Structure formats: structure tokens, C-alpha cells
Amino acid sequence: QPASDYHFEYTECDVLGSRWRVAIPNKADTCTGLPDPVKGTQCTFSCSEGEFLDMRSQKCQKCAAGTYSLGTGVAFDEWDSLPTGFVTQGVTVNDWNAHTDCSNSTWTPKGDYVASNMDECTATLSYAVSLKKPGTVFFEYFYPDNSIYFEFFNIFLIVELNKGNNVLYWRTTTYTVLDSAVKPVLLRNIAISGVAYTSECFHCKPGTHSTKPGSARCAPCPADTYSTKGATVCHQCEQEAGSGSCKPRPPCTNSDYFYTHTPCDSEGKTQLMYKWIEPKICNETIEGAVVLPASGEKKTCPPCNPGFFVTNSSNCEPCTSGFYSNGTACTECPVGTEPVVGFEYKWWNTIPSNMRSSILRPEAINSNHNTAWEVAGEYVYTTPGDQDTDYLMLILNVPGYSLPQSTVKDRERSELSRITFVFETICSADCKLFFLAGYNEWNNNIVERWNGSNRKQSYSYLIQSNSTVTFAWTFQRTGKFNTRKYSADVAKIYSIYITNVVGGVASQCRRCAVSSGKADSACVPCPAGHYMVNRTGECKSCPPNTFIKAQHPVGQAACIQCGPNTIRNKAYSSCLSDCTLDMQTRGGTLLRYDFSPLSNVTGFNSSPRFTSKGLRYFQHFRVGLCGKEGQVPATCVDNVTESGREVRGYVCQSTVVPSEIRSQSIVVLSCEGVTTDTTLGGISSPHGLFPATSGLPDVIFYYKSSETTQACKEGRSATIRLRCSPTVTAKDHITMPSNCSEGTCDGCSFHFLWQSQHACPLCTKNHYKEIVSACIQGIQRTTYVWQQPLQCYGGESLPAQKVSACVPLDLWLKFGVSTGSIAAVLLVGLSCYFWKKTRKLQYKYSKLKMTTGGKECELPTADSCAIMEGEDAEDDLMDLTKKSFFTKMKSFSREVSNHLTCASPGIKNE
């Protein structure tokens, strides 16, 4: 095979200190036609500075003029082609997407740097190196996009390497979401120390040269000269020192200089100084050019920052522990108070000692300009740079955090630290300001970003880990390559305040509770559930079922009432739901719920989505609905970076791609309440998101996080609707709104519907009815069945079927017939009796009438109207026997009426 298809490497050293030289193909799957292995040099062999090892002859040779070597180190700072020993390849992100061709998704040399892939594949760059002694590796990288995760296996930036063979890997995996543009990772300036030799010499960079063979380094060209790559001499030119080419200088403008202030002198004065941006590329002598303004104007120094005092030499020094100041003189905190420790920067005469500025240039163009931010008295601002694409960084480092004595030392109540800053951006292009936080300046995560011009405003960030000790503000004028076109675009930071910093200073003292009534008593936190009465140091108990969120509770307003159907925890730090709920309907029915079967942390995914290039991804959520105190919350871990940041709360969310790369996105920390109302505390759960199908109301859990972002100025919130579905036995049947497939429509409010039989109220006697069977053979059965539709689960069970003795229907029928017959006989007998009595009365009347002789209205005196003894009742058949019974009765009634009418006067006369 041609020599360009392979390169030589040494094998591992054996116990005798010997090794073999073998040929390694530059392309994968090429294993034929390679030279045979040969005996290599001893493992103790090495080359000196200015030499390289010719692997073919295995002898050290001097580097030619215009090149250099470090001898025991190797550096890669030119990327016109992939250097010998580097291997790059692309693979698919996961098996399901195996149809995607990733063979061309590799790292690509771009001159001053090597760039990663920009498609949805995994690109790997590797380099094998053998060290004769422990060494290090250094590299610079830049990745400007959140959708690409940069991983470097084995080392990161500067890491020690072990003696012997080492294989270094750089790998990127990318996916695009919602058609977002992907930018590549840029890698440059890889330097490895501890090697025994270098197999090649490196060309001098433009602007440098080496005149003799065997050079260990290249010398920069003098001023007014320039050189190209690999130069042995420098050529005359009206150009700055270290230049690689000559170009006409444009006339100077106001964008070619910046201003700064000198430190205060003994008189308390500072001088306003104007400086050209380095390197100076303009000409101030030609027509139309701007001349650098005169420097030296004296101004009164701004005050010292709070917590510092002015010395006799007009310098600012920090106050000692237990003292505070407003920037002039230090004063001891009074008894019963404690200093509020931190760092507060609001006057900018010099960059503080724990801050620095730097420039990150993605194009990897060398520059002598290192000033990114400059002080201006009332603010610190970004200076014009060489390129508008420069990233201008202001970095703040702190040693750690410590809570004051008066603060409760528990994770829920205490606020470890908070950083607050006031800023402003003025832009005419697509500028960006990033705020980053991390455990070192090279491993920062983007916390927030602002695009374009932004009015003067304040931003606050809660620090939750003692390892978050580095903060950075990074400003870029535009993402398009330009040379000082938008130099007037600027970012300003007016003030920075960070609390509870170890070794910090105090700007004020605050009242605290004391351990006893003695004058020298130390500050202590108020007991759990107590607040401090204003300006007295006395602690009082909060009202029932309230909690305290503030770490320094002052006044009864610090006691916050728990939401509906929640109870405070023992630490008085938050409210929780114990998974039980008693609710009364509008009709007065009491419903009781027990959500304990749903209390375990539950994970679920949104429906899959696809990027523009077909890569699948989805949102993964974890929910801890409720539970008693001590319940394990939902946990999400950021396993993309080395930080391993873990967040805990009721709800958290991650973006997941099939390669299992996850990025923690949101976390909701507090339970606001449990109710059937659709709004609570400014959080809304509209009916339209999940239309109801039954009359039973949904039970809604409300959660909220007070941590705000640029997009969510009121913080994030989540609602979980529990809907009774007796037929759903699964405990993770959770869905999202149909019109918001990722659980949210605005990125701030998340809504979920949880359907389960355990979301139904507990069953009671009101939820079933009884059915009584007919009496069969003296036995009657009572059966209990659920009311339909069934809207309960658990609670009371259906009673067992009851069996009881009974009397059959035919016996009752017989009894009824017998009773009716007896009643009929009695009725007939009574009728006959009264009929006979009526006949006797009629007979007596007839006889009386005959005795009167037919005279009207005269009646003889009758001794008695009754039938006398011996009278035969049969005599009254006189003339009645020839008439019917009804005729006789009618005639009798008429006669009695006439008799009474006529007899009345006679009776009166008597």
C-alpha cells in the first residue's frame, strides 16, 4: 500500500524494555498490504528538542528550518489536514437509526482548528500516544450550541496522563430540536507532554520563523515585518509585530479605541485613559481618521464597594470579621446583630481581585488583544474586540459558601447563596449575553441568555451547591464573521451581589435572635415554626398550619398559610399532601379519597417527536404525587456533564434521545394545594385541556417553583389532574393535553391528566343498592349491587348476600279467602236481623194508624209502641203481603214522615 495509507506506532513495552514497530492503517477495515512488524527502539529511547523520530529509520533527525519540535512534548496547532496519528470516524446515534449513513460524519480540519460534525451522528476523534514518563494533555475547545453535547474521554482541558500508552478520545453527539441550527465544536492547540519523541516537526505559524535547523521553537517576526507559514525569514512591511500578511490600513474610527480608569492615587483621583485596540489595524494619519483622545483627565475616585474602607493611600481594603461598612469606614456590628456577609460590587474603579476578563475566539485567530471588559466607574462594560464574533468573558470566582449563625441548617429552609446582578445591553445586531455557572471556568453551564438590546434590569440566581463557585458573563456581538462592524454594541454590568460567601465582607448588620439574655450572647436561629418580632430579637410561634420559607423570618408575614388540603411538615419548611382527601360535593355528599397507591415516584414519557432529519426524541417526566413526611421525591440527574447535578422535587423533566443522553430541564419544588377548583394561587388548570366525561369533579394537585427564568418570570408550575376511572388498573396512565404534546404550551406551565381507579373516592353505602328476591319455599335472598355508573374504588366492600326466612304467597291467599268468607256470613246475618226488626216496627206503626180511625193529625194516647207480651208479630201481614219489599219500604218511609208532620201540634198542645 502507499505510505500515505498507514503510519507507524510502537507496541507496549514488555518486561525487558523492548517493543515492536507496527503499521497502523489510516482508514478503518484496511488490514492487508501493510509492512511487517520490526524490532523497535528500546523504551528508554528519546529525541532531544529540535529533533523528530523518523519511524521508517527509527533514528532522530533535526527539524528543517522553518519548523520546530519540543522533543519531550508534542503540539498540534495547525489543522490544514489531519495530523499523523489522529483517527476520526462517524457512527449512528443508536441502532434503530441504522439506515442513516454516518461514514462522512467526521471531524474536519479547518486550518487553525478542527471542527466536529453538524449532523445527527456521533463523531469521534482519537489519538494514541506513548509516554516515557507521566505527562499532561492540554487543549482548547469551544461549543456554542446547547443541542450538541461535547464529551472528551480520559481527560478534560488539562489532565495528567499515566506513563505508557494512552488513547485519547474526543466525541460529539448532536441532535436538532424544532429545526434549530447546529454549530460544530471547535478544537485547537492540543499539546501533550511526557512523550519520548515526536514523529514529525511542526511548521512555524504565520508571523513567526526559524532560521536554523533543529529549532525547539519559532521566533516572532519583528515589527514592520511579516511571514507566512513555515517561514525561515521575515519580510519588511508596514505591519504590526507578528503579522502574517500585509493589508492597507483603514482610517481610524471611534470603534478602534476604548477608555478605562487608572487606580486611585493618594489624592483620591483617577485618570481617564484612552487606548487603541490591540492589534492596531487602523491609520490615524490619513484623511478622515479619528485621533486618539487625550488621556490624563483626572476625576474623583468612586467610593469603595460596601464592606470595604478607604486607606490613607486611597486604596480600598476589606473590613475585618464582625464589622460592616458602606464603603467609607468600618463599624462593628451592635450586640444582638450579625453581619450580612457576601460580596457587593457596585463601584468599578478596578476589576476586583477575584474577577478577570478574557476573550474566547471561535475562529482561533491569534490576537494580542486580551481586554474584554473594562471598568467605567459606575459600571463595567465590554470593549471593542478584533472580531465581532469574539466571546467577551467576565469571570468571577468565589471560594465557597457558609450559612450565618442565625440561619437554620437544613436543606429545605436555608438558602445557601444567591447571586444578583443588574445589567444592560445596547445592540444594533443579533448580540447575545450569556450567564453561566459551574465548578470551574471551563465547565460552566448556561443558566440564562438574553438576545438583542435589553433595558437595565436585575436578574437573580439561586445557588444550590457548594461546588458552584465560578460565574461568567459572556457577550457576543454577532454570530456572523465581521471585523469591528458592530463595535459600538455593548453590554454593561452595573452591580453584582452574592451572599454567604466564605471570606466575604459585610455591607450591613441585621437583628438576630440570641441564645440568652446576656449582652454577649451569640446569634441563633429562631426555633422551627417561629418568626422574629421586628427589631426585638424575640421569637414568636407562627399560626397553625403555616410554614416558613424565608431563611431569616422577620414579622408574622414570614409565616405562609398552607394551601387547601395540605399540612405543614415537622420542619415548618413546606406543606405536603398525605395522599388523603375529604371533599364535600355541592349536594352535601362527603367523598373520601386515598391516593396512597399513587404516591410512589412515577416516570412517564411524552409521545415521540422527530427532528427535521428524522432523529427521535421525547420528554421524560418523573412525578412524586404525594406522601407522608420523608417520602422520597422525584429525582432527575444531569448525566451529560461531569457535574452530575441532581435535582429533587415533585415534578422534573428531561429531554431524552435514544442514545440515553439526558438533560435536566425543569424542576417543581413545592406543593401549593389539593382541590377541585381549576385555579389556585395564580396557577390555572383549564377544563378545556382535559374535557370531562362524567359528573364527578377531578381532584387537582397544584405545584410551583419560585425559581424564575427569562422565559418564566413568574416561575414554573405544574398541575396534575386525578380523574376517577374504575376500569384503569395501571398506576402510570398519565397523558398530556392533545394540543400540547410535551405537557406544556408555553414552557412554564405543565399540565398532566392521571387516570386511575385509585383516583376514585372510597366506596360507601351510598354507592350500592339492595335487591330483594321473591319468597321461594320460605326463603328470601337480599343481594347488593353497585350503583351505575360506578364512581368509587376501595373503601367499603359490597355486603355479602343475605338469606332470611319468609311466608309464601299461597298461605296468605288462603288466609285472605277464609277471612273474606267469614266477613260475608256476618254481613248477611246482620242484614237479616235488621230487616226483621224493621218489619216489627212497621207492623206497630200500621196498627197505630188503624186505631186513630183515619182522622188526620190525631193520635191516640199510646201506652207503648212496643209489641206487648202475647202479641203475635205475624198479625202485621195485614195488607203488606201483597206488596214487594222495596215498595213496602218506600211506603213505610212516607207514612212515617206524614205522621211526624201531623203529630207535632198535638204534642205541643199537651
PDB file of C-alpha atoms in Angstrom, residues 39-166:
ATOM      1  CA  LYS A  39      12.019  -4.722  16.200  1.00  0.00           C
ATOM      2  CA  GLY A  40      11.663  -1.232  17.689  1.00  0.00           C
ATOM      3  CA  THR A  41      13.928   1.023  19.717  1.00  0.00           C
ATOM      4  CA  GLN A  42      14.342   0.491  23.436  1.00  0.00           C
ATOM      5  CA  CYS A  43      11.677   2.009  25.628  1.00  0.00           C
ATOM      6  CA  THR A  44      14.232   4.344  27.192  1.00  0.00           C
ATOM      7  CA  PHE A  45      14.958   5.906  23.793  1.00  0.00           C
ATOM      8  CA  SER A  46      14.057   9.606  23.292  1.00  0.00           C
ATOM      9  CA  CYS A  47      14.821  12.525  20.994  1.00  0.00           C
ATOM     10  CA  SER A  48      16.033  15.973  22.028  1.00  0.00           C
ATOM     11  CA  GLU A  49      14.442  19.382  21.373  1.00  0.00           C
ATOM     12  CA  GLY A  50      14.506  20.345  17.721  1.00  0.00           C
ATOM     13  CA  GLU A  51      14.550  16.674  16.660  1.00  0.00           C
ATOM     14  CA  PHE A  52      11.956  14.205  15.493  1.00  0.00           C
ATOM     15  CA  LEU A  53      11.958  10.429  15.198  1.00  0.00           C
ATOM     16  CA  ASP A  54      11.873   9.100  11.648  1.00  0.00           C
ATOM     17  CA  MET A  55       9.761   5.996  12.203  1.00  0.00           C
ATOM     18  CA  ARG A  56      10.995   4.363   9.000  1.00  0.00           C
ATOM     19  CA  SER A  57      14.656   4.527  10.011  1.00  0.00           C
ATOM     20  CA  GLN A  58      13.847   4.734  13.768  1.00  0.00           C
ATOM     21  CA  LYS A  59      16.513   7.433  14.184  1.00  0.00           C
ATOM     22  CA  CYS A  60      16.316  11.025  15.475  1.00  0.00           C
ATOM     23  CA  GLN A  61      16.758  13.746  12.856  1.00  0.00           C
ATOM     24  CA  LYS A  62      16.917  17.520  13.150  1.00  0.00           C
ATOM     25  CA  CYS A  63      13.929  19.603  12.156  1.00  0.00           C
ATOM     26  CA  ALA A  64      14.393  21.641   8.989  1.00  0.00           C
ATOM     27  CA  ALA A  65      14.496  25.439   9.040  1.00  0.00           C
ATOM     28  CA  GLY A  66      11.004  26.891   9.282  1.00  0.00           C
ATOM     29  CA  THR A  67       9.889  24.045  11.561  1.00  0.00           C
ATOM     30  CA  TYR A  68      10.308  23.136  15.233  1.00  0.00           C
ATOM     31  CA  SER A  69       9.780  20.334  17.760  1.00  0.00           C
ATOM     32  CA  LEU A  70       9.501  20.230  21.538  1.00  0.00           C
ATOM     33  CA  GLY A  71      11.394  16.976  21.967  1.00  0.00           C
ATOM     34  CA  THR A  72       9.560  15.586  25.013  1.00  0.00           C
ATOM     35  CA  GLY A  73       6.302  17.234  24.011  1.00  0.00           C
ATOM     36  CA  VAL A  74       4.042  17.286  21.008  1.00  0.00           C
ATOM     37  CA  ALA A  75       1.761  20.121  19.932  1.00  0.00           C
ATOM     38  CA  PHE A  76      -0.908  20.348  17.265  1.00  0.00           C
ATOM     39  CA  ASP A  77      -1.855  23.917  16.412  1.00  0.00           C
ATOM     40  CA  GLU A  78      -2.226  23.654  12.634  1.00  0.00           C
ATOM     41  CA  TRP A  79      -5.106  21.818  11.075  1.00  0.00           C
ATOM     42  CA  ASP A  80      -4.705  22.148   7.312  1.00  0.00           C
ATOM     43  CA  SER A  81      -5.006  18.358   7.312  1.00  0.00           C
ATOM     44  CA  LEU A  82      -5.495  15.763   9.998  1.00  0.00           C
ATOM     45  CA  PRO A  83      -2.078  15.264  11.681  1.00  0.00           C
ATOM     46  CA  THR A  84      -0.444  11.859  11.600  1.00  0.00           C
ATOM     47  CA  GLY A  85      -1.736   9.634  14.396  1.00  0.00           C
ATOM     48  CA  PHE A  86      -5.205  11.188  14.567  1.00  0.00           C
ATOM     49  CA  VAL A  87      -8.140   8.989  13.529  1.00  0.00           C
ATOM     50  CA  THR A  88     -11.718  10.176  13.046  1.00  0.00           C
ATOM     51  CA  GLN A  89     -14.880   8.239  12.286  1.00  0.00           C
ATOM     52  CA  GLY A  90     -18.650   8.644  12.444  1.00  0.00           C
ATOM     53  CA  VAL A  91     -21.246   6.211  13.768  1.00  0.00           C
ATOM     54  CA  THR A  92     -25.020   6.238  14.147  1.00  0.00           C
ATOM     55  CA  VAL A  93     -26.508   7.537  17.361  1.00  0.00           C
ATOM     56  CA  ASN A  94     -28.441   4.328  18.012  1.00  0.00           C
ATOM     57  CA  ASP A  95     -29.346   1.011  16.492  1.00  0.00           C
ATOM     58  CA  TRP A  96     -32.873   1.894  15.389  1.00  0.00           C
ATOM     59  CA  ASN A  97     -31.485   4.583  13.101  1.00  0.00           C
ATOM     60  CA  ALA A  98     -29.016   2.213  11.469  1.00  0.00           C
ATOM     61  CA  HIS A  99     -30.185   3.175   7.971  1.00  0.00           C
ATOM     62  CA  THR A 100     -28.525   6.579   8.411  1.00  0.00           C
ATOM     63  CA  ASP A 101     -25.098   6.786   6.751  1.00  0.00           C
ATOM     64  CA  CYS A 102     -22.662   8.389   9.207  1.00  0.00           C
ATOM     65  CA  SER A 103     -19.438   7.392   7.475  1.00  0.00           C
ATOM     66  CA  ASN A 104     -18.781  11.016   6.434  1.00  0.00           C
ATOM     67  CA  SER A 105     -19.727  12.477   9.826  1.00  0.00           C
ATOM     68  CA  THR A 106     -16.170  13.107  10.978  1.00  0.00           C
ATOM     69  CA  TRP A 107     -14.023  15.845  12.447  1.00  0.00           C
ATOM     70  CA  THR A 108     -12.852  18.177   9.691  1.00  0.00           C
ATOM     71  CA  PRO A 109      -9.575  20.228   9.687  1.00  0.00           C
ATOM     72  CA  LYS A 110     -10.238  23.947   9.195  1.00  0.00           C
ATOM     73  CA  GLY A 111      -6.749  25.465   9.239  1.00  0.00           C
ATOM     74  CA  ASP A 112      -6.433  26.881  12.741  1.00  0.00           C
ATOM     75  CA  TYR A 113      -8.771  24.337  14.329  1.00  0.00           C
ATOM     76  CA  VAL A 114     -10.597  21.068  13.721  1.00  0.00           C
ATOM     77  CA  ALA A 115     -14.410  21.107  13.669  1.00  0.00           C
ATOM     78  CA  SER A 116     -16.876  18.385  14.639  1.00  0.00           C
ATOM     79  CA  ASN A 117     -19.812  17.128  12.605  1.00  0.00           C
ATOM     80  CA  MET A 118     -23.075  19.031  12.272  1.00  0.00           C
ATOM     81  CA  ASP A 119     -25.476  16.179  11.510  1.00  0.00           C
ATOM     82  CA  GLU A 120     -27.277  13.730  13.775  1.00  0.00           C
ATOM     83  CA  CYS A 121     -24.430  11.253  14.089  1.00  0.00           C
ATOM     84  CA  THR A 122     -21.666  10.608  16.592  1.00  0.00           C
ATOM     85  CA  ALA A 123     -18.206  11.780  15.502  1.00  0.00           C
ATOM     86  CA  THR A 124     -15.067  10.546  17.285  1.00  0.00           C
ATOM     87  CA  LEU A 125     -11.539  11.942  17.108  1.00  0.00           C
ATOM     88  CA  SER A 126      -8.833   9.788  18.688  1.00  0.00           C
ATOM     89  CA  TYR A 127      -5.079   9.951  19.182  1.00  0.00           C
ATOM     90  CA  ALA A 128      -2.739   7.310  20.582  1.00  0.00           C
ATOM     91  CA  VAL A 129       0.407   8.422  22.383  1.00  0.00           C
ATOM     92  CA  SER A 130       3.090   6.662  24.381  1.00  0.00           C
ATOM     93  CA  LEU A 131       4.628   8.483  27.328  1.00  0.00           C
ATOM     94  CA  LYS A 132       8.046   7.630  28.736  1.00  0.00           C
ATOM     95  CA  LYS A 133       7.069   9.435  31.933  1.00  0.00           C
ATOM     96  CA  PRO A 134       3.852  10.819  33.442  1.00  0.00           C
ATOM     97  CA  GLY A 135       2.692  13.836  31.450  1.00  0.00           C
ATOM     98  CA  THR A 136      -0.247  16.083  30.695  1.00  0.00           C
ATOM     99  CA  VAL A 137      -2.502  16.993  27.823  1.00  0.00           C
ATOM    100  CA  PHE A 138      -3.887  20.444  27.123  1.00  0.00           C
ATOM    101  CA  PHE A 139      -6.435  21.520  24.554  1.00  0.00           C
ATOM    102  CA  GLU A 140      -8.774  24.398  23.860  1.00  0.00           C
ATOM    103  CA  TYR A 141     -12.316  23.845  22.688  1.00  0.00           C
ATOM    104  CA  PHE A 142     -15.406  25.827  22.012  1.00  0.00           C
ATOM    105  CA  TYR A 143     -19.018  24.777  21.554  1.00  0.00           C
ATOM    106  CA  PRO A 144     -21.604  27.498  21.010  1.00  0.00           C
ATOM    107  CA  ASP A 145     -24.799  25.412  20.890  1.00  0.00           C
ATOM    108  CA  ASN A 146     -26.817  23.678  23.583  1.00  0.00           C
ATOM    109  CA  SER A 147     -28.086  20.950  21.269  1.00  0.00           C
ATOM    110  CA  ILE A 148     -24.647  19.387  20.960  1.00  0.00           C
ATOM    111  CA  TYR A 149     -23.062  17.548  23.837  1.00  0.00           C
ATOM    112  CA  PHE A 150     -19.261  17.549  23.916  1.00  0.00           C
ATOM    113  CA  GLU A 151     -17.549  14.629  25.614  1.00  0.00           C
ATOM    114  CA  PHE A 152     -13.837  14.069  25.998  1.00  0.00           C
ATOM    115  CA  PHE A 153     -12.982  10.681  27.410  1.00  0.00           C
ATOM    116  CA  ASN A 154      -9.963  10.300  29.697  1.00  0.00           C
ATOM    117  CA  ILE A 155      -9.103  13.984  30.136  1.00  0.00           C
ATOM    118  CA  PHE A 156     -10.670  17.413  30.150  1.00  0.00           C
ATOM    119  CA  LEU A 157      -8.695  20.535  29.250  1.00  0.00           C
ATOM    120  CA  ILE A 158      -5.616  19.846  31.426  1.00  0.00           C
ATOM    121  CA  VAL A 159      -5.257  16.412  32.965  1.00  0.00           C
ATOM    122  CA  GLU A 160      -2.376  14.243  33.998  1.00  0.00           C
ATOM    123  CA  LEU A 161      -1.596  11.183  31.874  1.00  0.00           C
ATOM    124  CA  ASN A 162      -0.050   7.937  33.051  1.00  0.00           C
ATOM    125  CA  LYS A 163       3.243   6.588  31.829  1.00  0.00           C
ATOM    126  CA  GLY A 164       2.873   4.190  28.925  1.00  0.00           C
ATOM    127  CA  ASN A 165       0.336   4.019  26.126  1.00  0.00           C
ATOM    128  CA  ASN A 166      -2.666   6.358  26.224  1.00  0.00           C
TER     129      ASN A 166
END
